[in-house]
Amino acid sequence: MPSENKSYLNCVHCGKCLPVCPSYNIDFNEFLSPRGRVRIVLTDYADSLLLRPGKIMESMSTCLLCGRCEKVCPNDVNITELVANEKIKLEEFGRKRFSSDKLALNILKNKRKVLLKSALKIANIPFFKKLSGRNSPLPEGKSFIGKRDLIFNADTSLEKSQSSPLKHGQVIMQSADEDGKNIFKAGYFSGCVFNGIYSQISIDTVTSLTKNGVEVFVPKMQGCCGLPFISSGDLKSFKELAVNNALAFKGKKLDYIVTSCASCSYSINKLYPKYFNENEENYTEILDFSKKLISIWAFFNELKKHGIEIKKGKLDKETKAVFHIPCHLSNMPDFKPVTAYEKLIGEPGLIADKIAGLKLKPLKYNYCCGNGGMFNVRHYDLSKKITKRKFEEIKEAAPQEILTSCSGCIFSLKDQSGIVKHNEVIPVNHLIGIYARSLRGEK
Amino acid sequence: MDKKLINEFEMMLGKDRVLSETEELLCYSYDATSKDFMPEVVVFPLNGEEISKIVKLCLKYNNTPIVGRGSGSGFSGGSLPLKGGVVVSFTKMNRILELDEENMFVTVEPGIINADLKSYLSEKGYFYPPDPASYEFSTIGGNVAESSGGPSAVKYGVTKDYVAALEVITGEGEIIYTGSKTVKNVSGYNLTQLFTGSEGTLGLFSKITLKILSKPEANSLILVSFNDINDGFNAAISLLKLRNRPSMLEFMDKSSIESVKSIFKSDIIKITGNFLFIIEADGSKEEVDKSIGEYKYILERFSPVFLFASEKSEDKKAIMDARKAISPSLRKYGDLKINNDIAVPINKIPDMLAFLEETSKKYKIPVINFGHFGDGNIHVNIMLDKNNAEMVEKGGKAKYDVLKKTVELDGSLSGEHGIGLEKKEFMKLKYDEYYISLLENIKKVFDPHNIINPGKIF
């Protein structure tokens, strides 16, 4: 069990968390709000009222773990942790029944990653689509990681490097290139979605890195970051995945491990250290992995700090876009925005600045997209209500493209049925995708 | 509660607008005070007609009590269901009904959040000034019920100065309309202002018409501190006498400066001295420049120990961060805070602060003070250790002393939060039996069966 968190005692019920909570804003029902959840957890612990597990779960399961409440909380109540712990507690209490999220989780955990793609393909057959009443993402292209570890040399073309992957266990790390200049080496953590479903984003991430002189190592052993599991109260699977990922990168002498998924960063940076204690096996590896993992944007800012000029790209025609800031995307603590785009969207602004022809427009509120990991699977209808609200501000900005940097957000934002007319669907991409496109000079 | 009443609510509003399970009711049992009471049912009306029907049903079923609730962010217990019964949540009634640009009024439903209204108006070039500290999450309905105010009160007044008309459902379930969209209005008693600040005890609002202003183009801030409290006091009084008085005049006394000092870090701002002010000038660009020049000239005559002025947004943020740092800094003094929002005539502020220092020494408990100088509103925070019974008892005594002194100085028991449950017992310090019986009789006129928020204020 995670260390006991009693921060619910700090809650003074001020209500500051209400307007920022995506689930509260669906219906303005406080049973589905951070303050309500904290009160339920407190009451459950104090045992002062007999609360029913099913009903507690109803409140907890509508939490998207977006963390917006924690950011505004004046009293440091760790609301997402309280919710996650409550789910774990209820799960252990015995709530083992078949449900759509259980099925999805089993597929995600499976080592044979091909299952995920097959499941999504089946879900997209019209018959099943109608049966479930929901839209599932359709896998695009081949998986990024195959049966071998991959290494991509700095400054060489991606295609060439990929054609000669390393054999398992064979990792050669050079500290300098032929001219004696230091080469940055980074690991790449793809996450399950950018590996299996939107693999182009992994290719684009690696391209952006290598074109900036970074050598990239991708171990094949990595898997899902575990966020969907912890958000479903399945601590055991979460920890198994965490250990698997930490060991996959162990001993590779990497300074940084980069991810382009905001939810993976959140899971690995914020949650991994919380659920392992120092007496546990692999504690050091987990902590080491967690410390080295860094978002792609923070990594580019590190390069900049080391005096490396980030390469500029150019789009063949001017593109008006918005950047949806994922709830789980945070800046490095010492990051101070300088340019207009950095002020608008934070660290990713550094890359946005390097893309000639990209015109970013501000989003008024930067609402949540409604994905929230398993929330979208468990409460599809509620999730789409949140997405709909998101599109109110997106439509107002009238972009040609929606950019973001989280796998969950891409899922939710792509699913625009019932929100915009079929012929008005706005394309969704990862900001790194459009950067890679600009570097390649593609049309 | 009669199950039939819940059934009738469900038939009228639909099941999704009625909550009656324990786990759900629990989430409507508290506000920002440390008290809680369980309601028996929560309903979500969408308009005045539905509220009228809700009230009439409550009368039919044994005069069931009804309490209105917005964000439940009050500091006096105004939205707590003291006697159980029905909580009427206004959170689904959050629309802007009309922006009357010619007459400069806006009509809203009570559940809209103050900040949402501000930002809507701001985009159109208008301004709704009342800014309670909770404006980012408290509702206009709650603001009107408590007649909330904030830093801008020094120049712009409080909620009651902006409420022009109301649609209200009385304790008999009748819908009435008070006021009008005119500045001049003397037709009969001023019920609009009677309802404003009535703490939800006279009726339930369903529409609120507010006066709006043109948005000031710019603003600038000054942070200044003095070693001698009299210098600070005289400097502030001089600023208030100006025709272009500040749009904010917040102060921290020695106790809060001490509290913030250790946690506040800034390269440009020093938290120092014994009396510190945050001063804002607003208006057109030229007006702001002129005011800031004038303020600085005046302030410097009173030998400040630190003076910093800026119109840059990052500096302004740093200055406001100093103000915001007070609340978190208090935690080191204790886990239980008795938060009083007394107001005294401005010229009595130094007397009151001296008394607060004495009180803190007398009971050996931290009393941290800051507030809004321009309206004499002092936030007196008595900091206690929750698990120390002796200390908690002393805190209660200190609170009594502070309120008694406030009355002696001809002040108000509450400047912003209202009486509710938190200060009910202190009403007799200020008012005699006859006065209280007048208040009771007024309530009876609007709510003869005593079902609207019973048990509050007196």
mmCIF file of C-alpha atoms in Angstrom, chain A residues 7-169:
data_model
loop_
_atom_site.group_PDB
_atom_site.id
_atom_site.type_symbol
_atom_site.label_atom_id
_atom_site.label_comp_id
_atom_site.label_asym_id
_atom_site.label_seq_id
_atom_site.Cartn_x
_atom_site.Cartn_y
_atom_site.Cartn_z
ATOM 1 C CA SER A 7 -3.977 15.344 3.531
ATOM 2 C CA TYR A 8 -7.784 15.216 3.524
ATOM 3 C CA LEU A 9 -7.495 16.653 7.017
ATOM 4 C CA ASN A 10 -6.108 19.873 5.467
ATOM 5 C CA CYS A 11 -9.254 20.502 3.436
ATOM 6 C CA VAL A 12 -11.108 23.576 4.687
ATOM 7 C CA HIS A 13 -13.894 23.112 2.084
ATOM 8 C CA CYS A 14 -13.280 26.543 0.563
ATOM 9 C CA GLY A 15 -14.611 25.439 -2.833
ATOM 10 C CA LYS A 16 -11.727 26.752 -4.899
ATOM 11 C CA CYS A 17 -11.416 23.375 -6.632
ATOM 12 C CA LEU A 18 -14.974 23.351 -7.993
ATOM 13 C CA PRO A 19 -14.741 25.553 -11.096
ATOM 14 C CA VAL A 20 -11.529 23.904 -12.331
ATOM 15 C CA CYS A 21 -12.813 20.319 -12.089
ATOM 16 C CA PRO A 22 -13.875 18.804 -15.435
ATOM 17 C CA SER A 23 -16.280 16.311 -13.871
ATOM 18 C CA TYR A 24 -17.958 18.903 -11.620
ATOM 19 C CA ASN A 25 -18.532 21.119 -14.621
ATOM 20 C CA ILE A 26 -20.536 18.457 -16.453
ATOM 21 C CA ASP A 27 -23.568 18.792 -14.211
ATOM 22 C CA PHE A 28 -22.478 21.031 -11.322
ATOM 23 C CA ASN A 29 -23.144 18.161 -8.943
ATOM 24 C CA GLU A 30 -20.820 18.257 -5.967
ATOM 25 C CA PHE A 31 -20.972 14.494 -5.536
ATOM 26 C CA LEU A 32 -18.720 14.446 -8.606
ATOM 27 C CA SER A 33 -16.312 17.154 -7.405
ATOM 28 C CA PRO A 34 -12.896 17.251 -5.704
ATOM 29 C CA ARG A 35 -14.317 18.757 -2.519
ATOM 30 C CA GLY A 36 -17.043 16.118 -2.458
ATOM 31 C CA ARG A 37 -14.551 13.304 -3.030
ATOM 32 C CA VAL A 38 -12.286 14.556 -0.258
ATOM 33 C CA ARG A 39 -15.266 14.638 2.099
ATOM 34 C CA ILE A 40 -16.263 11.104 1.109
ATOM 35 C CA VAL A 41 -12.721 9.809 1.666
ATOM 36 C CA LEU A 42 -12.547 11.567 5.039
ATOM 37 C CA THR A 43 -15.889 10.141 6.111
ATOM 38 C CA ASP A 44 -14.916 6.692 4.897
ATOM 39 C CA TYR A 45 -11.703 6.794 6.946
ATOM 40 C CA ALA A 46 -13.402 8.233 9.995
ATOM 41 C CA ASP A 47 -16.133 5.599 9.673
ATOM 42 C CA SER A 48 -18.564 8.182 10.956
ATOM 43 C CA LEU A 49 -21.244 7.264 8.453
ATOM 44 C CA LEU A 50 -21.745 3.936 6.777
ATOM 45 C CA LEU A 51 -20.938 4.635 3.134
ATOM 46 C CA ARG A 52 -21.556 2.030 0.461
ATOM 47 C CA PRO A 53 -18.516 0.992 -1.621
ATOM 48 C CA GLY A 54 -20.495 1.096 -4.877
ATOM 49 C CA LYS A 55 -21.599 4.627 -4.243
ATOM 50 C CA ILE A 56 -18.098 5.727 -3.169
ATOM 51 C CA MET A 57 -16.804 4.214 -6.401
ATOM 52 C CA GLU A 58 -19.363 6.193 -8.386
ATOM 53 C CA SER A 59 -17.847 9.414 -7.105
ATOM 54 C CA MET A 60 -14.200 8.286 -7.344
ATOM 55 C CA SER A 61 -14.457 6.742 -10.795
ATOM 56 C CA THR A 62 -15.588 10.022 -12.332
ATOM 57 C CA CYS A 63 -12.311 11.670 -11.278
ATOM 58 C CA LEU A 64 -10.073 12.134 -14.340
ATOM 59 C CA LEU A 65 -6.910 12.401 -12.200
ATOM 60 C CA CYS A 66 -6.162 15.581 -14.135
ATOM 61 C CA GLY A 67 -4.783 17.275 -11.012
ATOM 62 C CA ARG A 68 -6.320 20.677 -11.780
ATOM 63 C CA CYS A 69 -7.814 20.783 -8.277
ATOM 64 C CA GLU A 70 -4.432 20.210 -6.657
ATOM 65 C CA LYS A 71 -2.901 23.075 -8.594
ATOM 66 C CA VAL A 72 -5.370 25.560 -7.098
ATOM 67 C CA CYS A 73 -5.701 24.003 -3.633
ATOM 68 C CA PRO A 74 -4.382 26.512 -1.084
ATOM 69 C CA ASN A 75 -3.894 23.782 1.519
ATOM 70 C CA ASP A 76 -1.930 21.129 -0.379
ATOM 71 C CA VAL A 77 -4.578 18.443 -0.273
ATOM 72 C CA ASN A 78 -3.263 15.626 -2.519
ATOM 73 C CA ILE A 79 -6.651 15.016 -4.035
ATOM 74 C CA THR A 80 -5.656 12.734 -6.919
ATOM 75 C CA GLU A 81 -3.603 10.570 -4.589
ATOM 76 C CA LEU A 82 -6.524 10.314 -2.171
ATOM 77 C CA VAL A 83 -8.822 9.291 -5.001
ATOM 78 C CA ALA A 84 -6.332 6.769 -6.396
ATOM 79 C CA ASN A 85 -5.788 5.273 -2.932
ATOM 80 C CA GLU A 86 -9.513 5.043 -2.332
ATOM 81 C CA LYS A 87 -9.881 3.152 -5.614
ATOM 82 C CA ILE A 88 -7.069 0.788 -4.640
ATOM 83 C CA LYS A 89 -8.736 0.220 -1.283
ATOM 84 C CA LEU A 90 -12.078 -0.585 -2.884
ATOM 85 C CA GLU A 91 -10.425 -2.800 -5.479
ATOM 86 C CA GLU A 92 -8.741 -4.816 -2.736
ATOM 87 C CA PHE A 93 -12.046 -4.902 -0.908
ATOM 88 C CA GLY A 94 -13.194 -7.099 -3.743
ATOM 89 C CA ARG A 95 -14.918 -5.621 -6.675
ATOM 90 C CA LYS A 96 -14.038 -8.231 -9.243
ATOM 91 C CA ARG A 97 -16.623 -8.126 -11.912
ATOM 92 C CA PHE A 98 -16.405 -8.072 -15.641
ATOM 93 C CA SER A 99 -16.500 -4.612 -17.097
ATOM 94 C CA SER A 100 -15.437 -2.894 -20.269
ATOM 95 C CA ASP A 101 -12.536 -1.195 -18.513
ATOM 96 C CA LYS A 102 -11.285 -4.506 -17.107
ATOM 97 C CA LEU A 103 -11.252 -5.919 -20.614
ATOM 98 C CA ALA A 104 -9.404 -2.892 -21.970
ATOM 99 C CA LEU A 105 -6.887 -3.106 -19.136
ATOM 100 C CA ASN A 106 -6.159 -6.748 -19.755
ATOM 101 C CA ILE A 107 -5.444 -5.956 -23.360
ATOM 102 C CA LEU A 108 -3.123 -3.090 -22.441
ATOM 103 C CA LYS A 109 -1.144 -5.209 -20.011
ATOM 104 C CA ASN A 110 -0.682 -8.061 -22.402
ATOM 105 C CA LYS A 111 2.884 -8.447 -23.561
ATOM 106 C CA ARG A 112 1.667 -9.360 -27.020
ATOM 107 C CA LYS A 113 1.048 -5.774 -28.058
ATOM 108 C CA VAL A 114 -0.672 -6.917 -31.201
ATOM 109 C CA LEU A 115 -3.738 -7.619 -29.049
ATOM 110 C CA LEU A 116 -4.317 -3.902 -28.482
ATOM 111 C CA LYS A 117 -4.426 -3.229 -32.187
ATOM 112 C CA SER A 118 -6.709 -6.162 -32.896
ATOM 113 C CA ALA A 119 -9.083 -5.143 -30.108
ATOM 114 C CA LEU A 120 -9.322 -1.620 -31.420
ATOM 115 C CA LYS A 121 -9.865 -2.884 -34.946
ATOM 116 C CA ILE A 122 -12.718 -5.062 -33.733
ATOM 117 C CA ALA A 123 -14.181 -2.164 -31.750
ATOM 118 C CA ASN A 124 -14.229 -0.147 -34.953
ATOM 119 C CA ILE A 125 -16.328 -2.657 -36.882
ATOM 120 C CA PRO A 126 -19.685 -0.857 -37.290
ATOM 121 C CA PHE A 127 -21.584 -3.634 -35.519
ATOM 122 C CA PHE A 128 -19.496 -3.391 -32.345
ATOM 123 C CA LYS A 129 -19.362 0.382 -32.573
ATOM 124 C CA LYS A 130 -23.131 0.485 -32.507
ATOM 125 C CA LEU A 131 -23.242 -2.081 -29.713
ATOM 126 C CA SER A 132 -20.920 -0.104 -27.450
ATOM 127 C CA GLY A 133 -22.208 3.310 -28.529
ATOM 128 C CA ARG A 134 -18.721 4.709 -28.503
ATOM 129 C CA ASN A 135 -15.924 5.598 -30.861
ATOM 130 C CA SER A 136 -12.619 3.841 -30.330
ATOM 131 C CA PRO A 137 -9.407 5.048 -31.914
ATOM 132 C CA LEU A 138 -8.258 3.171 -35.009
ATOM 133 C CA PRO A 139 -4.580 2.139 -35.088
ATOM 134 C CA GLU A 140 -2.596 4.058 -37.669
ATOM 135 C CA GLY A 141 0.338 2.229 -39.257
ATOM 136 C CA LYS A 142 2.713 -0.418 -37.928
ATOM 137 C CA SER A 143 3.869 -0.510 -34.303
ATOM 138 C CA PHE A 144 6.982 1.549 -33.676
ATOM 139 C CA ILE A 145 8.904 -0.882 -31.518
ATOM 140 C CA GLY A 146 9.387 -4.341 -32.898
ATOM 141 C CA LYS A 147 11.262 -7.308 -31.520
ATOM 142 C CA ARG A 148 14.576 -5.529 -31.019
ATOM 143 C CA ASP A 149 16.040 -2.581 -29.188
ATOM 144 C CA LEU A 150 16.453 0.400 -31.484
ATOM 145 C CA ILE A 151 19.179 2.963 -31.669
ATOM 146 C CA PHE A 152 19.093 6.065 -33.803
ATOM 147 C CA ASN A 153 22.308 7.934 -34.450
ATOM 148 C CA ALA A 154 22.454 11.660 -34.151
ATOM 149 C CA ASP A 155 22.232 13.650 -37.347
ATOM 150 C CA THR A 156 21.589 10.706 -39.616
ATOM 151 C CA SER A 157 18.346 10.083 -41.345
ATOM 152 C CA LEU A 158 15.797 8.109 -39.426
ATOM 153 C CA GLU A 159 15.075 5.617 -42.162
ATOM 154 C CA LYS A 160 18.720 4.573 -42.387
ATOM 155 C CA SER A 161 19.132 4.046 -38.659
ATOM 156 C CA GLN A 162 15.954 2.107 -38.310
ATOM 157 C CA SER A 163 17.010 -0.342 -40.964
ATOM 158 C CA SER A 164 19.878 -1.551 -38.813
ATOM 159 C CA PRO A 165 18.474 -2.020 -35.326
ATOM 160 C CA LEU A 166 20.686 -3.357 -32.610
ATOM 161 C CA LYS A 167 20.472 -6.852 -31.401
ATOM 162 C CA HIS A 168 19.010 -7.185 -27.936
ATOM 163 C CA GLY A 169 21.506 -6.288 -25.261
#
